mmCIF file with all atom_site columns, C-alpha atoms in Angstrom:
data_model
loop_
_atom_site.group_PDB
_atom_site.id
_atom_site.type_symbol
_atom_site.label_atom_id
_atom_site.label_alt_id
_atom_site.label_comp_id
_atom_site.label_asym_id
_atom_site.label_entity_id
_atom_site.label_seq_id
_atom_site.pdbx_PDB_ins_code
_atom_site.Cartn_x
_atom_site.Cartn_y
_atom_site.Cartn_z
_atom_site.occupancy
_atom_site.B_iso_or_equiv
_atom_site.pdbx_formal_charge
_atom_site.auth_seq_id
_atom_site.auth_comp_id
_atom_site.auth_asym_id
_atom_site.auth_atom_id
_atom_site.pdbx_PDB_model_num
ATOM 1   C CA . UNK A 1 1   ? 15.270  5.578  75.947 1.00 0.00 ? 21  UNK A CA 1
ATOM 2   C CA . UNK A 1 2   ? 17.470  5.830  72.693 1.00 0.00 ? 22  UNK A CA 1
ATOM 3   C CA . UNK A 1 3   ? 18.267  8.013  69.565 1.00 0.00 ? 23  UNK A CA 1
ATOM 4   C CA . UNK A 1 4   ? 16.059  5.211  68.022 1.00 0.00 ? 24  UNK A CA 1
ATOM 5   C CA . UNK A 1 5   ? 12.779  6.011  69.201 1.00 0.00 ? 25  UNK A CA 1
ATOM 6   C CA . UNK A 1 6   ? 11.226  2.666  69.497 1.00 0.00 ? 26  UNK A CA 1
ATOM 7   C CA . UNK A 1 7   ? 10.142  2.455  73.458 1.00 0.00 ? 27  UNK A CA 1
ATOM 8   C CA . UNK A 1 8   ? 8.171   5.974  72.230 1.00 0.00 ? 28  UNK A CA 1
ATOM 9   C CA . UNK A 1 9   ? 6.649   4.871  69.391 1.00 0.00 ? 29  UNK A CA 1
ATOM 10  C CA . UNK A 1 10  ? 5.383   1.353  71.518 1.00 0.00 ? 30  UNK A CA 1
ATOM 11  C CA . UNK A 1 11  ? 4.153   4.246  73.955 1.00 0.00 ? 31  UNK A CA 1
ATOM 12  C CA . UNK A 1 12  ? 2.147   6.024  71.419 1.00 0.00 ? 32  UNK A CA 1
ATOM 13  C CA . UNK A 1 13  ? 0.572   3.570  69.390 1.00 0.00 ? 33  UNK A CA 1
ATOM 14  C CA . UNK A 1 14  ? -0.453  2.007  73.006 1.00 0.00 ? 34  UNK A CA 1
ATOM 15  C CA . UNK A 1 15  ? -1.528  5.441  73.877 1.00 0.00 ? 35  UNK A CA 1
ATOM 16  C CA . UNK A 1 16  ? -3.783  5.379  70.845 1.00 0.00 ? 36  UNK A CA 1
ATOM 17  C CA . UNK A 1 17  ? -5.400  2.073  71.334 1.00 0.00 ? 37  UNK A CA 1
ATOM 18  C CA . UNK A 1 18  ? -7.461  3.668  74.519 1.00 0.00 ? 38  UNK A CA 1
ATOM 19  C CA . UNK A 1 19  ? -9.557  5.207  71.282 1.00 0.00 ? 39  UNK A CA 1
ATOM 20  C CA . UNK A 1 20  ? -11.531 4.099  68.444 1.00 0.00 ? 40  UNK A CA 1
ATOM 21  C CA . UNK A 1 21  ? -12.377 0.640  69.850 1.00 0.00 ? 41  UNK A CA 1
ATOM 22  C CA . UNK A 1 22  ? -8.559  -0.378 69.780 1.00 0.00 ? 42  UNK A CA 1
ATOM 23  C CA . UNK A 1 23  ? -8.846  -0.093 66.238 1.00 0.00 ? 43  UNK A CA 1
ATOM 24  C CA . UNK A 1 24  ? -5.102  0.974  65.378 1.00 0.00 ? 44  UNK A CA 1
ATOM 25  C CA . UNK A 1 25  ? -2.696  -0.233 62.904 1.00 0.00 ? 45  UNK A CA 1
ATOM 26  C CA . UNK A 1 26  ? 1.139   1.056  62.224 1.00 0.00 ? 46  UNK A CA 1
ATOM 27  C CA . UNK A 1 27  ? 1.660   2.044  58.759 1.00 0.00 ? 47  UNK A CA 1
ATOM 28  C CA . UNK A 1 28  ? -1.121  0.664  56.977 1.00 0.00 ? 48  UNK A CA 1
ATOM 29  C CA . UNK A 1 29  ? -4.778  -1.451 57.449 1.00 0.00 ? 49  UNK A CA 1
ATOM 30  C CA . UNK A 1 30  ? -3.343  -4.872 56.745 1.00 0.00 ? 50  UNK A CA 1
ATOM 31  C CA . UNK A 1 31  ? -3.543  -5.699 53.168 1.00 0.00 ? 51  UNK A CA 1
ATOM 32  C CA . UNK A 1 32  ? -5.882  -9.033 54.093 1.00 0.00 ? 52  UNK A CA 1
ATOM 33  C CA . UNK A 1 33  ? -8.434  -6.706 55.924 1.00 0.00 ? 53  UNK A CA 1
ATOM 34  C CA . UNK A 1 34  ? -11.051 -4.744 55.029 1.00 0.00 ? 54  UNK A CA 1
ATOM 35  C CA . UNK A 1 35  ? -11.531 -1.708 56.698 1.00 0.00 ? 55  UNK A CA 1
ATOM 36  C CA . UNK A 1 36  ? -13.683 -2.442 60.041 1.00 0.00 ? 56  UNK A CA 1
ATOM 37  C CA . UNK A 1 37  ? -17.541 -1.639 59.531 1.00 0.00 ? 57  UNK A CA 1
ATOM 38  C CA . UNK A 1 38  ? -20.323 -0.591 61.800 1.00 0.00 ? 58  UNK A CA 1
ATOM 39  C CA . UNK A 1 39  ? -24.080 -2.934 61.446 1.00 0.00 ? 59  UNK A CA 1
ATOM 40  C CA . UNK A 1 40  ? -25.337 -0.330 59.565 1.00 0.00 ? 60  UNK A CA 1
ATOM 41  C CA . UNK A 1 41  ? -22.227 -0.828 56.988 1.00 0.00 ? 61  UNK A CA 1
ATOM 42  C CA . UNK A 1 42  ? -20.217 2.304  57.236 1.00 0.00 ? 62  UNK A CA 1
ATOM 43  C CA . UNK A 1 43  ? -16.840 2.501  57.951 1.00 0.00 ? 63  UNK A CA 1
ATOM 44  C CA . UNK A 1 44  ? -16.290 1.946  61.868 1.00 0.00 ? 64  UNK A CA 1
ATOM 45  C CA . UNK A 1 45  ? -13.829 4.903  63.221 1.00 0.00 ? 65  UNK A CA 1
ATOM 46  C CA . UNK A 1 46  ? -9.941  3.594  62.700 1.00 0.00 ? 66  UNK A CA 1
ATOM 47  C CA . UNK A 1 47  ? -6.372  4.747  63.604 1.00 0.00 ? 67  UNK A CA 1
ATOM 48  C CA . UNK A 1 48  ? -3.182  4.141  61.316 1.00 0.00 ? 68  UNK A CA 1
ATOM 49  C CA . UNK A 1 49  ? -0.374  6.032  62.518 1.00 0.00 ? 69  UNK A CA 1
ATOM 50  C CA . UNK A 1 50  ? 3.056   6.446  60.720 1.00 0.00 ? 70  UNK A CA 1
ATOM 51  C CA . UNK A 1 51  ? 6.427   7.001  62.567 1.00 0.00 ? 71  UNK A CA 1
ATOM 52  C CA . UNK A 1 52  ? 8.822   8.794  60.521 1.00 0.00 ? 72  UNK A CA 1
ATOM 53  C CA . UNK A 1 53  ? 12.733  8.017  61.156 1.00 0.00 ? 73  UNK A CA 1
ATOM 54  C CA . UNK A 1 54  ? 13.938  10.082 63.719 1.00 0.00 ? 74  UNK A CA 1
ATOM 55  C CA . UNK A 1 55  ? 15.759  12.679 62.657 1.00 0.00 ? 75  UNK A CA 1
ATOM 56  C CA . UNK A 1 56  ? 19.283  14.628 64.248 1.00 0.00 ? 76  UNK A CA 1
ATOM 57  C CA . UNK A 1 57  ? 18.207  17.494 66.115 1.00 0.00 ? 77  UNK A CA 1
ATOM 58  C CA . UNK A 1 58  ? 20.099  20.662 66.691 1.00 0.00 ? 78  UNK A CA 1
ATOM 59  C CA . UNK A 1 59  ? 19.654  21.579 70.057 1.00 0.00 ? 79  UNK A CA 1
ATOM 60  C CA . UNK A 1 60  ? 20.800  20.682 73.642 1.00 0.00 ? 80  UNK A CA 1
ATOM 61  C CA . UNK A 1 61  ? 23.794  18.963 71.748 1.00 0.00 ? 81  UNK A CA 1
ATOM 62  C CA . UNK A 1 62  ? 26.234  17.182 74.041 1.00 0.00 ? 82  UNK A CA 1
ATOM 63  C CA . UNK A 1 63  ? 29.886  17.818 73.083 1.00 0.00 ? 83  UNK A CA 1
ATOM 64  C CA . UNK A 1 64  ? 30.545  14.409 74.674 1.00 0.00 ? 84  UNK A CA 1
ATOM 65  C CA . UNK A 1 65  ? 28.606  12.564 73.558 1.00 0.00 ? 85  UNK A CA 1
ATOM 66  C CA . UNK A 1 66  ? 28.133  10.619 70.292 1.00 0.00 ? 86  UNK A CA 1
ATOM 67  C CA . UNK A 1 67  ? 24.884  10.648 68.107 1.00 0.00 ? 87  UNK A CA 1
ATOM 68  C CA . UNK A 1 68  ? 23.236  7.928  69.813 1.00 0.00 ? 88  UNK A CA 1
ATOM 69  C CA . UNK A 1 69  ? 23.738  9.668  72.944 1.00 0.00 ? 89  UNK A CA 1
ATOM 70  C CA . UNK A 1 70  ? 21.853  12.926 70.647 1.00 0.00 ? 90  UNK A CA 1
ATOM 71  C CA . UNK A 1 71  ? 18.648  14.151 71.072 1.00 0.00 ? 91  UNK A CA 1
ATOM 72  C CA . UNK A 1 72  ? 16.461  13.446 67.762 1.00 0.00 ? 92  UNK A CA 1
ATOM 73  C CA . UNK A 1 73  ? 13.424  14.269 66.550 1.00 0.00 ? 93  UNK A CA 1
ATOM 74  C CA . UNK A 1 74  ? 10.692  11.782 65.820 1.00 0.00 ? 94  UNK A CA 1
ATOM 75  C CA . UNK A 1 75  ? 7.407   12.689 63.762 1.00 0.00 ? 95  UNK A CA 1
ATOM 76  C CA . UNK A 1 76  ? 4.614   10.994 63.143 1.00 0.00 ? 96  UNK A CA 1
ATOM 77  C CA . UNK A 1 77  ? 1.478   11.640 60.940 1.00 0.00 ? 97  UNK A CA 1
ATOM 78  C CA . UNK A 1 78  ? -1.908  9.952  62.480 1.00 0.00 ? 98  UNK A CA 1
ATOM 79  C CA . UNK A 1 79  ? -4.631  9.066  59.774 1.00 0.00 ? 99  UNK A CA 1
ATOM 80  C CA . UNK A 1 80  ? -8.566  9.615  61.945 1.00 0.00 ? 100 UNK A CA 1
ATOM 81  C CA . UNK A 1 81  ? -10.327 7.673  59.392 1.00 0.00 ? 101 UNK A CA 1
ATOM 82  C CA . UNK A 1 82  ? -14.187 7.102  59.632 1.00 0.00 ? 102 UNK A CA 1
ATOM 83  C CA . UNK A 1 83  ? -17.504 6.585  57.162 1.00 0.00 ? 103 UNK A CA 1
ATOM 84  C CA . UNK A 1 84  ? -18.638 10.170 57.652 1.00 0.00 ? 104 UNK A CA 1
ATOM 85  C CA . UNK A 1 85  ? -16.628 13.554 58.141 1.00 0.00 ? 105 UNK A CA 1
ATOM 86  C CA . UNK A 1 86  ? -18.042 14.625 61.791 1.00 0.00 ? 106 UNK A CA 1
ATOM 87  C CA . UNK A 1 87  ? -17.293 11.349 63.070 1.00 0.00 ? 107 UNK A CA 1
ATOM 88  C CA . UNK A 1 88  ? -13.336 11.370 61.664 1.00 0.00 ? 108 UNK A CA 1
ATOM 89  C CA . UNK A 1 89  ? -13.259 15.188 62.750 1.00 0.00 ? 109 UNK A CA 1
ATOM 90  C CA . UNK A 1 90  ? -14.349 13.981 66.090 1.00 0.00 ? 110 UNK A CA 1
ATOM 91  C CA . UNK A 1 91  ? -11.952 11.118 66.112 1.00 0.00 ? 111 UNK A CA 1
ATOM 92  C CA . UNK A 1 92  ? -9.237  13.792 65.074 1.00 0.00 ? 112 UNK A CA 1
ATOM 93  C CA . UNK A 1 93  ? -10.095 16.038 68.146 1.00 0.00 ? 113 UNK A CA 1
ATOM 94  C CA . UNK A 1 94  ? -9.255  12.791 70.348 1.00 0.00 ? 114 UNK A CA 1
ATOM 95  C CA . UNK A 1 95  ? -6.292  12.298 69.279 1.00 0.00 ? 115 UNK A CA 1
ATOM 96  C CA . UNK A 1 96  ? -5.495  16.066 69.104 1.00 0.00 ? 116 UNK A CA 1
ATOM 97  C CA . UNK A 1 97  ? -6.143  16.020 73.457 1.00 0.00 ? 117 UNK A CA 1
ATOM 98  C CA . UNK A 1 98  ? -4.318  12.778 73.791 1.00 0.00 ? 118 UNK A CA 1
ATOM 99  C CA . UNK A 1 99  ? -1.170  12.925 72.195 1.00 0.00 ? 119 UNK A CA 1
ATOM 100 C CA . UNK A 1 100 ? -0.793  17.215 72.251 1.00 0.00 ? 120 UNK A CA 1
ATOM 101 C CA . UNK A 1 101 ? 1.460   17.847 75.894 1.00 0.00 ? 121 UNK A CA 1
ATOM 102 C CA . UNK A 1 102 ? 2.000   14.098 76.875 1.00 0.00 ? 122 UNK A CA 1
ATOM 103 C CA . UNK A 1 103 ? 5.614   12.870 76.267 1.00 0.00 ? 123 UNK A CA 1
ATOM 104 C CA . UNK A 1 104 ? 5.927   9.035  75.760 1.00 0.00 ? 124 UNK A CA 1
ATOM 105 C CA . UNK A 1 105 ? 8.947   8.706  78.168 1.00 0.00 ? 125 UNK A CA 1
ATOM 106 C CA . UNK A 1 106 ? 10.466  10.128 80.795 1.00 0.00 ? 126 UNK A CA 1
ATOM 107 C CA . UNK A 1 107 ? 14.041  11.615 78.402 1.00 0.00 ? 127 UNK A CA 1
ATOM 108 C CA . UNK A 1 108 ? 11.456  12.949 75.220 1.00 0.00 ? 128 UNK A CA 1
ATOM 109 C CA . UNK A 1 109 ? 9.990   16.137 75.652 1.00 0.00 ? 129 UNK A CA 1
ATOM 110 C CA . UNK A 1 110 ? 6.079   16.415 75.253 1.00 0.00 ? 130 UNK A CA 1
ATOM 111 C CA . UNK A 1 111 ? 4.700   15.914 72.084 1.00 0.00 ? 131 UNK A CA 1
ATOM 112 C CA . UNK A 1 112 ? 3.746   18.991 69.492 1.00 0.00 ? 132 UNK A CA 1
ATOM 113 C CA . UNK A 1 113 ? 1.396   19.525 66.855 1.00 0.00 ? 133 UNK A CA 1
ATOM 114 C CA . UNK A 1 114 ? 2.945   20.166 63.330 1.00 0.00 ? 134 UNK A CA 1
ATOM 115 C CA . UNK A 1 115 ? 0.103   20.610 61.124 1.00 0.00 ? 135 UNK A CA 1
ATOM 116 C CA . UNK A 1 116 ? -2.346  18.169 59.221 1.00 0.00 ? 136 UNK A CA 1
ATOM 117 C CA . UNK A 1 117 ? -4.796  17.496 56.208 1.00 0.00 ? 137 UNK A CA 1
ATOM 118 C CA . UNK A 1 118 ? -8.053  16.104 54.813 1.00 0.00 ? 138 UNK A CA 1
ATOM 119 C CA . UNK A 1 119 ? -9.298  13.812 52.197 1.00 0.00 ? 139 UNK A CA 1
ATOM 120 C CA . UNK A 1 120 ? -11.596 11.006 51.452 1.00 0.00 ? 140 UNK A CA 1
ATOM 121 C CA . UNK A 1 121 ? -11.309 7.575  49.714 1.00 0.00 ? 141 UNK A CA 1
ATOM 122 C CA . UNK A 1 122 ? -14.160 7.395  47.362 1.00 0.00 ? 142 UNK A CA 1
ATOM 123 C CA . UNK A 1 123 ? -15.965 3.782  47.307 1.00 0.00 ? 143 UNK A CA 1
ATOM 124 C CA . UNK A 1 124 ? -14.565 0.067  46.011 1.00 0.00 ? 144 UNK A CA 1
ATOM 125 C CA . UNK A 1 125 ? -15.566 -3.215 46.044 1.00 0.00 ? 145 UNK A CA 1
ATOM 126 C CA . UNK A 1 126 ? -14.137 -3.836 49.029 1.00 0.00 ? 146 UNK A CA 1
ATOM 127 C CA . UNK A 1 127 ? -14.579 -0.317 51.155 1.00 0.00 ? 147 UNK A CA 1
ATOM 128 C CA . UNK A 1 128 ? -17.606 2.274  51.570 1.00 0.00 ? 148 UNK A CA 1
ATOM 129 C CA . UNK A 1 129 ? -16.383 5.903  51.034 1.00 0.00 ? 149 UNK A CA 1
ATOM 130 C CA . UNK A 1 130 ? -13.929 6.711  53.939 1.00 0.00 ? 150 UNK A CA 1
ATOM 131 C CA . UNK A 1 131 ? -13.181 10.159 55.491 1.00 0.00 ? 151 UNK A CA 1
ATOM 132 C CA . UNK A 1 132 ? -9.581  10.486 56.484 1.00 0.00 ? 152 UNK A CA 1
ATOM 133 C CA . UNK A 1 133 ? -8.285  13.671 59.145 1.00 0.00 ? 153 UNK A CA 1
ATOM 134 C CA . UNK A 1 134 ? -4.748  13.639 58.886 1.00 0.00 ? 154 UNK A CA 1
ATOM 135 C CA . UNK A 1 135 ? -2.382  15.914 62.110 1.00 0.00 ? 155 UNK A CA 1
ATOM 136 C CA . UNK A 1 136 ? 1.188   15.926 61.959 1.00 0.00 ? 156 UNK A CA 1
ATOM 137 C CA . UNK A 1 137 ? 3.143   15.572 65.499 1.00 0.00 ? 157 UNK A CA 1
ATOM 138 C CA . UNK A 1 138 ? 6.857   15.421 66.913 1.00 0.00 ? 158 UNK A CA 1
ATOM 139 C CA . UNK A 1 139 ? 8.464   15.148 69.510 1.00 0.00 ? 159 UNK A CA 1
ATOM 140 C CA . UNK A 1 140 ? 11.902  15.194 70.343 1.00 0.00 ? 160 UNK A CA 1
ATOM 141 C CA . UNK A 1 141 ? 13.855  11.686 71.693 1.00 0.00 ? 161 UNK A CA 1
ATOM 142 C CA . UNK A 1 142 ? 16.838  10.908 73.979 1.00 0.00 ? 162 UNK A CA 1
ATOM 143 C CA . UNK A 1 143 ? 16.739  13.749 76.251 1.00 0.00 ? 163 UNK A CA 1
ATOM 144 C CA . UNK A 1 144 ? 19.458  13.927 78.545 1.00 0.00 ? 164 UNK A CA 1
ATOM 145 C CA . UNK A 1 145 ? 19.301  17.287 80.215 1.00 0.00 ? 165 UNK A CA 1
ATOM 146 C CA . UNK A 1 146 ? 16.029  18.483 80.873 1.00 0.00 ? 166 UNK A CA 1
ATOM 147 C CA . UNK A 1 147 ? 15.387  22.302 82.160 1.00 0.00 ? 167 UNK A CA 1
ATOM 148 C CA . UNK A 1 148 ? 14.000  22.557 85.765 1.00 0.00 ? 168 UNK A CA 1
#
């Protein structure tokens, strides 16, 4: 794995495609989709999760090493969105249990939650009202020494 982050950020966002139908998107919903629906017309539960850049971490620094051979830190903020709060709460709680302890290679350390927020998207043309759970995450990349 590398200072990058990019084999644990594939790991992750496959990680997250075992929920919500596969319904999971990098970034952003795709500016020629509309948000998935469910037959009664509500917004059908949906993933988008943003990588930050990884950033320099300060501990278990190698002296001989340069700062691709560093560990970093890489956060990420997952959006649980949904047509109803319980059901982006619940969606939230998922991804809480999947990502919280699991580390997405074998030289990052397990990944930690940071915080996180709520909000909704009132109604358009194009969307129903959507419910949004936001959680914060990191974990740290490019591991060399690991404690026993």
């Amino acid at each position: 794995m590398a200072a990058d982050a990019t084999d644990e950020v594939e790991a992750i966002i496959t990680r997250l495609k075992t929920l919500v139908g596969g319904r999971v998107w990098e970034s952003a919903l795709p500016d020629d989709e509309d948000p998935p629906r469910l037959a009664s017309g509500a917004v059908a539960p949906y993933i988008v999760v943003d990588f930050g850049a990884p950033v320099r971490s300060t501990r278990d620094r190698n002296i001989a090493s340069g700062e691709l051979g560093q560990p970093h830190i890489l956060p990420l903020n997952v959006a649980c969105v949904a047509g109803d709060i319980a059901t982006a709460r619940a969606v939230a709680k998922a991804v809480f249990n999947l990502l919280v302890d699991w580390a997405p290679s074998s030289s990052s350390d397990p990944i930690v939650a940071q915080g996180g927020y709520g909000s909704n998207r009132p109604s358009t043309e194009r969307s129903p009202t959507r419910f949004v759970k936001g959680l914060f995450f990191e974990t740290t990349v490019n591991n060399t020494v690991h404690p026993a």
